[in-house]
Amino acid sequence: MRLLSRKATCNAHGQDSSYFLGWQEYEKNPYHEIKNPTGIIQMGLAENQLSFDLLESWLANNPDAAGFKKDGESIFRELALFQDYHGLPDFKKALVDFMAEIRENRVTFDQNKIVLTAGATSANETLMFCLAESGEAFLLPTPYYPGFDRDLKWRTGVEIVPIQCTSSNDFQITAPALEEAYLEAQKRNLRVKGVLVTNPSNPLGTTMSRSELNLLVNFITAKGIHLISDEIYSGTVFSSPGFVSIMEVLKVRKCENTEVWKRVHIVYSLSKDLGLPGFRVGAIYSNDELVASAATKMSSFGLVSSQTQYLLSALLSDSKFTKNYISENQRRLKQRQKLLVKGLKKAGIICLKSNAGLFCWVNMKHLLGSNTFEAEMELWKKIVYDVKLNISPGSSCHCTEPGWFRVCFANMSEETLNLAMARLKSFVDSMTMTSSHQMLKNSRKRSLTKWVFRLSFHDREPEER
Amino acid sequence: MNMLSYKASSDSHGQESSYFLGWQEYEKNPYHQLQNPNGIVQMGLAENQLSFDLLESWLENNPDSVGFKRNGESVFRELALFQDYHGLPAFKNALVEFMAEIRRNKVKLDPNKLVLTAGSTSANETLMFCLAERGDAFLLPTPYYPGFDRDLKWRTEVEIVPIHCSSSNGFRITMPALEKAHQRALKLDLKVKGILITNPSNPLGISMTRNELNLLISFAMAKHIHIVSDEIFSGTVFDCPNYISIAEVLMDRQLANSEISRCIHIVYSLSKDLGLSGFRVGMIYSNNETVVSAATKMSSFGLVSSQTQYLLSNMLSDKKFTGKYLKENQKRLKKRKQMLVSGLQNAGIRCLKSNAGLFCWVDMRHLLSTQTFEAEKELWKKILGEVGLNISPGSSCHCSEPGWFRMCFANMSEETLTVAMERIKDFAQSVTSTRNRKITMYHQMICDQRSLINKWVSKLSSHDRESDR
């Protein structure tokens, strides 16, 4: 008899993908300005390290929040015992207000509809358990975050069917692509329960347009299915067009309290906007009472530490702080993205025009040996091992076209980013020289043949360059 | 089409049980010494509130641990970014040493075999995902913690088959009971993947004997199945016999590197020993590399907050503190348990002799109107509604005999416990006196009838004429 479950012994956790392998290579030889200046620079981790000083200064001015005190009185006992899966009321209130603020108060949220979970990882898996049976499917636009292969499928048994997006229209979702994905699922005998989008997109770094969002609403209405909008990067939108949440579109279309309104669920987290992935704070927001109720019970399997709930409820309740943080953080992200885009341009590399996220979607098709995923892997290995930059290949994000890479910019200092850009430029230059050297060699071969030919014909012509 | 999954729309989360319903009643009308002295006293929550002062004093003396500082330097950034599912190394080191200390250092544990999870709720579910397929079964001795019906079965779709234990031998696990449960599973066409025990037991409050543990290991070896030992209450053992972990028995039997050692997994948590249920700190300890590896990846779905890992790694690394804490905590638990036991005794109620846990397993069979679960439900409702105590009925713990209840003692002040004991005494006396009155009335009724008949017979025989009454 098999001793362990299939889940424990197979590769369905998806962690053998290059996305995670590049990570491992980095761990073996990590760059350090002083201790290891020739090490691998981590550009595969979508972390936000740009605004910690703002958080640290708030903490220094508000020691009670971390010190288990409220108005000078100790509330340690209450917090130590607080394991109510309905979550700390003050924290939920502060969180929904923060979410509304990020959306410039064009939408507001009800704290009774929010469910706290240990990170968005937990939130996404929980929604799968609530909305689908094992063997059913969700449609996801490509390219998508590699982690979804584990988070949505592993323990739930749910399948992912891709909605193929292409560079021809900047990877936007189209109606034909949606229909095609739906048909594909049917062909595979999979019942589609919903669509899951990440908005702003990881790895594209773009916000969804109003028309895309409307398309999605039409699609899920027609098919009678769910829509999950993972808005984990909503606070990282740093330039126009601004962020349009699916909730806003529903509001504009006067969909409140309709059938479709109950089938739209938002996932959020403080890991990207606030740069606090270690604190494990995620949330599900749903207008469907049954979903909120079931998800609340399921959150028992991944509650947020009450110590952390209390600290962050104090932080996010400080509206002066949140207002300043949101705008300053976005300003810094914008500046840092510009630095990356410029650096890439100098190396003759362009990327998708982006207005959000902690990364750029970079076009390296012209550096491929051939327009294939094998060539993409070759290029990726060169960049990791020779250029010593860990970036994420598009294939790990299920992109349909080879040659795209996700390059992060918010998880390192300016100096390190500049160094990375310099390394990349040298690499591209050397590749160009190599190929023009190759061209030169090829032309020399050709002229030798000609000369031999001419010799044989007694002609004399000057040598070609 | 079904909009939601079966899991989301059915009752398979098991939260309709009385265990949770009593909780709800309490929430509506909670006892408070001043503000609501007639409210319901919560005796259904296995929390440890007896030693917070020790924790609070440690915190006061070690402000860096909450202030994200190490040796005066800020470690906020590192912690904010730390989401490595291998866990904070310093924390895991401190934890395995703390666990060893609780086991009187009879075992040595390896931090690389430890997987951190958001509470033991998460740990137990994760182990089910790792060890069993949907539709497989685990055997659990009854009575058991009601939460297992949700934690082990809900999303995993694993089945639980009970190993029935009875009061005839103090609810100890026996070989016949094990065999019977295994047979039952086979008859139900369920593949048994393992046994899950809670040691010390919830709700019994007793630690397992060496004999029981040996029995379990032999059984698991014979059937080629796993043992999950939930040792969440291991630090609450306050009386002899000393605590024996399954890890210790494995060592004593020289099975440390054997096949069976790779099938035995321990679950632990800081929710009961340290009373920190809100901080969500649980863990799995396993000698099986594959289990550790898979469980580590699965812990992504429930990691422990790095803020909390840092605080507790400092606290548990302070050996002076942990030694003092464990001893003092156990002393207080013992005293409080004794208070409950004597209070119950005063009310003519006995409980299972216990040496651990935050509760007693109380025998109220004599207060049942009939030896049935319906009568147990009646009694439970009376105690909740009229006496104003939320206690947990044995049926919610799947006990095979009606009349047993779990009563918690470590989640309230001494004064509140005293109030609860007075109430139960009054109640028990009223039940007894009502019963006595009923018996007296019944006897009286019979006597009256007899004397009436006698009078009538004697009148008839003496040809008297008197008007009938």
PDB file of C-alpha atoms in Angstrom, chain B residues 310-462:
ATOM      1  CA  TYR B 310      10.892  36.470  16.168  1.00  0.00           C
ATOM      2  CA  LEU B 311       9.227  37.318  19.474  1.00  0.00           C
ATOM      3  CA  LEU B 312       8.835  33.698  20.487  1.00  0.00           C
ATOM      4  CA  SER B 313      12.269  32.610  19.319  1.00  0.00           C
ATOM      5  CA  ASN B 314      13.690  35.083  21.822  1.00  0.00           C
ATOM      6  CA  MET B 315      11.360  34.003  24.579  1.00  0.00           C
ATOM      7  CA  LEU B 316      11.954  30.291  24.151  1.00  0.00           C
ATOM      8  CA  SER B 317      15.725  30.728  23.775  1.00  0.00           C
ATOM      9  CA  ASP B 318      15.722  32.138  27.295  1.00  0.00           C
ATOM     10  CA  LYS B 319      16.294  28.840  29.111  1.00  0.00           C
ATOM     11  CA  LYS B 320      16.091  30.441  32.509  1.00  0.00           C
ATOM     12  CA  PHE B 321      12.638  31.624  31.627  1.00  0.00           C
ATOM     13  CA  THR B 322      11.372  28.406  30.053  1.00  0.00           C
ATOM     14  CA  GLY B 323      12.478  26.248  32.981  1.00  0.00           C
ATOM     15  CA  LYS B 324      10.796  28.555  35.450  1.00  0.00           C
ATOM     16  CA  TYR B 325       7.696  28.912  33.317  1.00  0.00           C
ATOM     17  CA  LEU B 326       7.079  25.215  32.782  1.00  0.00           C
ATOM     18  CA  LYS B 327       7.384  24.445  36.453  1.00  0.00           C
ATOM     19  CA  GLU B 328       5.273  27.324  37.720  1.00  0.00           C
ATOM     20  CA  ASN B 329       2.614  26.823  35.044  1.00  0.00           C
ATOM     21  CA  GLN B 330       2.241  23.169  35.965  1.00  0.00           C
ATOM     22  CA  LYS B 331       2.012  24.032  39.652  1.00  0.00           C
ATOM     23  CA  ARG B 332      -0.831  26.464  38.998  1.00  0.00           C
ATOM     24  CA  LEU B 333      -2.668  24.028  36.744  1.00  0.00           C
ATOM     25  CA  LYS B 334      -2.487  21.350  39.417  1.00  0.00           C
ATOM     26  CA  LYS B 335      -3.871  23.660  42.062  1.00  0.00           C
ATOM     27  CA  ARG B 336      -6.696  24.867  39.848  1.00  0.00           C
ATOM     28  CA  LYS B 337      -7.635  21.361  38.841  1.00  0.00           C
ATOM     29  CA  GLN B 338      -7.790  20.362  42.474  1.00  0.00           C
ATOM     30  CA  MET B 339     -10.168  23.249  43.087  1.00  0.00           C
ATOM     31  CA  LEU B 340     -12.469  21.958  40.372  1.00  0.00           C
ATOM     32  CA  VAL B 341     -12.284  18.386  41.578  1.00  0.00           C
ATOM     33  CA  SER B 342     -13.133  19.290  45.189  1.00  0.00           C
ATOM     34  CA  GLY B 343     -15.863  21.660  44.056  1.00  0.00           C
ATOM     35  CA  LEU B 344     -17.415  18.836  42.070  1.00  0.00           C
ATOM     36  CA  GLN B 345     -16.951  16.424  44.932  1.00  0.00           C
ATOM     37  CA  ASN B 346     -18.906  18.818  47.145  1.00  0.00           C
ATOM     38  CA  ALA B 347     -21.686  18.516  44.620  1.00  0.00           C
ATOM     39  CA  GLY B 348     -21.500  14.736  44.752  1.00  0.00           C
ATOM     40  CA  ILE B 349     -19.952  14.601  41.302  1.00  0.00           C
ATOM     41  CA  ARG B 350     -16.849  12.615  40.433  1.00  0.00           C
ATOM     42  CA  CYS B 351     -14.450  12.903  37.551  1.00  0.00           C
ATOM     43  CA  LEU B 352     -11.825  10.782  35.851  1.00  0.00           C
ATOM     44  CA  LYS B 353      -8.547  10.945  37.774  1.00  0.00           C
ATOM     45  CA  SER B 354      -6.424  13.235  35.611  1.00  0.00           C
ATOM     46  CA  ASN B 355      -2.813  14.442  35.538  1.00  0.00           C
ATOM     47  CA  ALA B 356      -2.811  16.846  32.581  1.00  0.00           C
ATOM     48  CA  GLY B 357      -4.768  19.223  30.392  1.00  0.00           C
ATOM     49  CA  LEU B 358      -6.917  22.250  31.066  1.00  0.00           C
ATOM     50  CA  PHE B 359     -10.136  20.364  31.865  1.00  0.00           C
ATOM     51  CA  CYS B 360     -11.614  17.429  33.717  1.00  0.00           C
ATOM     52  CA  TRP B 361     -13.699  14.599  32.358  1.00  0.00           C
ATOM     53  CA  VAL B 362     -16.734  14.676  34.587  1.00  0.00           C
ATOM     54  CA  ASP B 363     -19.103  11.805  35.401  1.00  0.00           C
ATOM     55  CA  MET B 364     -22.694  13.046  35.582  1.00  0.00           C
ATOM     56  CA  ARG B 365     -24.320   9.733  34.719  1.00  0.00           C
ATOM     57  CA  HIS B 366     -26.127   9.733  38.032  1.00  0.00           C
ATOM     58  CA  LEU B 367     -27.842  12.984  37.106  1.00  0.00           C
ATOM     59  CA  LEU B 368     -29.305  11.591  33.892  1.00  0.00           C
ATOM     60  CA  SER B 369     -32.981  10.764  33.855  1.00  0.00           C
ATOM     61  CA  THR B 370     -32.156   7.764  31.672  1.00  0.00           C
ATOM     62  CA  GLN B 371     -28.847   6.362  30.434  1.00  0.00           C
ATOM     63  CA  THR B 372     -29.329   7.785  26.963  1.00  0.00           C
ATOM     64  CA  PHE B 373     -27.843  10.506  24.820  1.00  0.00           C
ATOM     65  CA  GLU B 374     -31.228  12.215  24.701  1.00  0.00           C
ATOM     66  CA  ALA B 375     -31.083  12.505  28.472  1.00  0.00           C
ATOM     67  CA  GLU B 376     -27.513  13.765  28.205  1.00  0.00           C
ATOM     68  CA  LYS B 377     -28.715  16.463  25.800  1.00  0.00           C
ATOM     69  CA  GLU B 378     -31.518  17.362  28.250  1.00  0.00           C
ATOM     70  CA  LEU B 379     -29.059  17.622  31.091  1.00  0.00           C
ATOM     71  CA  TRP B 380     -26.648  19.677  28.994  1.00  0.00           C
ATOM     72  CA  LYS B 381     -29.408  22.120  28.037  1.00  0.00           C
ATOM     73  CA  LYS B 382     -30.428  22.484  31.671  1.00  0.00           C
ATOM     74  CA  ILE B 383     -26.863  23.141  32.741  1.00  0.00           C
ATOM     75  CA  LEU B 384     -26.471  25.701  29.978  1.00  0.00           C
ATOM     76  CA  GLY B 385     -29.845  27.369  30.285  1.00  0.00           C
ATOM     77  CA  GLU B 386     -30.739  27.091  33.975  1.00  0.00           C
ATOM     78  CA  VAL B 387     -27.438  26.635  35.785  1.00  0.00           C
ATOM     79  CA  GLY B 388     -25.610  28.989  33.431  1.00  0.00           C
ATOM     80  CA  LEU B 389     -22.510  26.908  32.725  1.00  0.00           C
ATOM     81  CA  ASN B 390     -21.267  26.145  29.247  1.00  0.00           C
ATOM     82  CA  ILE B 391     -19.721  22.691  29.473  1.00  0.00           C
ATOM     83  CA  SER B 392     -19.127  20.212  26.671  1.00  0.00           C
ATOM     84  CA  PRO B 393     -21.328  17.117  26.455  1.00  0.00           C
ATOM     85  CA  GLY B 394     -19.563  13.815  25.856  1.00  0.00           C
ATOM     86  CA  SER B 395     -21.623  13.136  22.759  1.00  0.00           C
ATOM     87  CA  SER B 396     -19.984  16.095  21.018  1.00  0.00           C
ATOM     88  CA  CYS B 397     -16.701  14.290  21.698  1.00  0.00           C
ATOM     89  CA  HIS B 398     -18.147  11.048  20.269  1.00  0.00           C
ATOM     90  CA  CYS B 399     -18.079   9.327  23.641  1.00  0.00           C
ATOM     91  CA  SER B 400     -19.784   5.941  23.454  1.00  0.00           C
ATOM     92  CA  GLU B 401     -21.351   6.276  26.924  1.00  0.00           C
ATOM     93  CA  PRO B 402     -23.839   9.017  27.808  1.00  0.00           C
ATOM     94  CA  GLY B 403     -23.404  11.169  30.897  1.00  0.00           C
ATOM     95  CA  TRP B 404     -19.826  12.402  30.633  1.00  0.00           C
ATOM     96  CA  PHE B 405     -18.947  16.091  30.268  1.00  0.00           C
ATOM     97  CA  ARG B 406     -15.736  18.061  29.784  1.00  0.00           C
ATOM     98  CA  MET B 407     -15.325  21.007  32.152  1.00  0.00           C
ATOM     99  CA  CYS B 408     -12.499  23.497  31.746  1.00  0.00           C
ATOM    100  CA  PHE B 409     -10.760  25.067  34.724  1.00  0.00           C
ATOM    101  CA  ALA B 410      -7.859  27.127  33.429  1.00  0.00           C
ATOM    102  CA  ASN B 411      -9.723  29.829  31.526  1.00  0.00           C
ATOM    103  CA  MET B 412     -11.226  31.748  34.452  1.00  0.00           C
ATOM    104  CA  SER B 413     -10.326  33.311  37.772  1.00  0.00           C
ATOM    105  CA  GLU B 414     -10.554  31.410  41.070  1.00  0.00           C
ATOM    106  CA  GLU B 415     -13.554  33.517  42.016  1.00  0.00           C
ATOM    107  CA  THR B 416     -15.416  32.592  38.845  1.00  0.00           C
ATOM    108  CA  LEU B 417     -14.589  28.925  39.328  1.00  0.00           C
ATOM    109  CA  THR B 418     -15.989  29.187  42.846  1.00  0.00           C
ATOM    110  CA  VAL B 419     -19.212  30.707  41.519  1.00  0.00           C
ATOM    111  CA  ALA B 420     -19.458  27.917  38.964  1.00  0.00           C
ATOM    112  CA  MET B 421     -18.952  25.281  41.659  1.00  0.00           C
ATOM    113  CA  GLU B 422     -21.653  26.798  43.835  1.00  0.00           C
ATOM    114  CA  ARG B 423     -24.072  26.806  40.943  1.00  0.00           C
ATOM    115  CA  ILE B 424     -23.378  23.189  40.083  1.00  0.00           C
ATOM    116  CA  LYS B 425     -23.719  22.206  43.718  1.00  0.00           C
ATOM    117  CA  ASP B 426     -27.095  23.902  43.950  1.00  0.00           C
ATOM    118  CA  PHE B 427     -28.144  22.243  40.749  1.00  0.00           C
ATOM    119  CA  ALA B 428     -26.969  18.777  41.764  1.00  0.00           C
ATOM    120  CA  GLN B 429     -28.693  19.147  45.102  1.00  0.00           C
ATOM    121  CA  SER B 430     -31.891  20.278  43.446  1.00  0.00           C
ATOM    122  CA  VAL B 431     -31.784  17.331  41.063  1.00  0.00           C
ATOM    123  CA  THR B 432     -31.212  14.979  43.954  1.00  0.00           C
ATOM    124  CA  SER B 433     -33.834  16.614  46.146  1.00  0.00           C
ATOM    125  CA  THR B 434     -36.318  16.744  43.276  1.00  0.00           C
ATOM    126  CA  ARG B 435     -35.646  13.111  42.697  1.00  0.00           C
ATOM    127  CA  ASN B 436     -35.984  12.430  46.415  1.00  0.00           C
ATOM    128  CA  ARG B 437     -39.161  14.497  46.505  1.00  0.00           C
ATOM    129  CA  LYS B 438     -40.511  12.609  43.559  1.00  0.00           C
ATOM    130  CA  ILE B 439     -39.607   9.367  45.226  1.00  0.00           C
ATOM    131  CA  THR B 440     -41.127  10.566  48.483  1.00  0.00           C
ATOM    132  CA  MET B 441     -44.243  11.755  46.687  1.00  0.00           C
ATOM    133  CA  TYR B 442     -44.477   8.466  44.854  1.00  0.00           C
ATOM    134  CA  HIS B 443     -44.118   6.549  48.070  1.00  0.00           C
ATOM    135  CA  GLN B 444     -46.594   8.836  49.726  1.00  0.00           C
ATOM    136  CA  MET B 445     -48.994   8.327  46.841  1.00  0.00           C
ATOM    137  CA  ILE B 446     -48.679   4.586  47.190  1.00  0.00           C
ATOM    138  CA  CYS B 447     -49.168   4.792  50.937  1.00  0.00           C
ATOM    139  CA  ASP B 448     -52.213   7.022  50.484  1.00  0.00           C
ATOM    140  CA  GLN B 449     -53.698   4.650  47.932  1.00  0.00           C
ATOM    141  CA  ARG B 450     -53.048   1.708  50.186  1.00  0.00           C
ATOM    142  CA  SER B 451     -54.633   3.358  53.195  1.00  0.00           C
ATOM    143  CA  LEU B 452     -57.610   4.425  51.059  1.00  0.00           C
ATOM    144  CA  ILE B 453     -58.095   0.895  49.852  1.00  0.00           C
ATOM    145  CA  ASN B 454     -57.727  -0.412  53.375  1.00  0.00           C
ATOM    146  CA  LYS B 455     -60.301   2.018  54.679  1.00  0.00           C
ATOM    147  CA  TRP B 456     -62.732   1.174  51.929  1.00  0.00           C
ATOM    148  CA  VAL B 457     -62.269  -2.527  52.311  1.00  0.00           C
ATOM    149  CA  SER B 458     -62.711  -2.297  56.058  1.00  0.00           C
ATOM    150  CA  LYS B 459     -65.819  -0.151  55.640  1.00  0.00           C
ATOM    151  CA  LEU B 460     -67.369  -2.558  53.198  1.00  0.00           C
ATOM    152  CA  SER B 461     -66.745  -5.395  55.506  1.00  0.00           C
ATOM    153  CA  SER B 462     -68.297  -3.596  58.484  1.00  0.00           C
TER     154      SER B 462
END
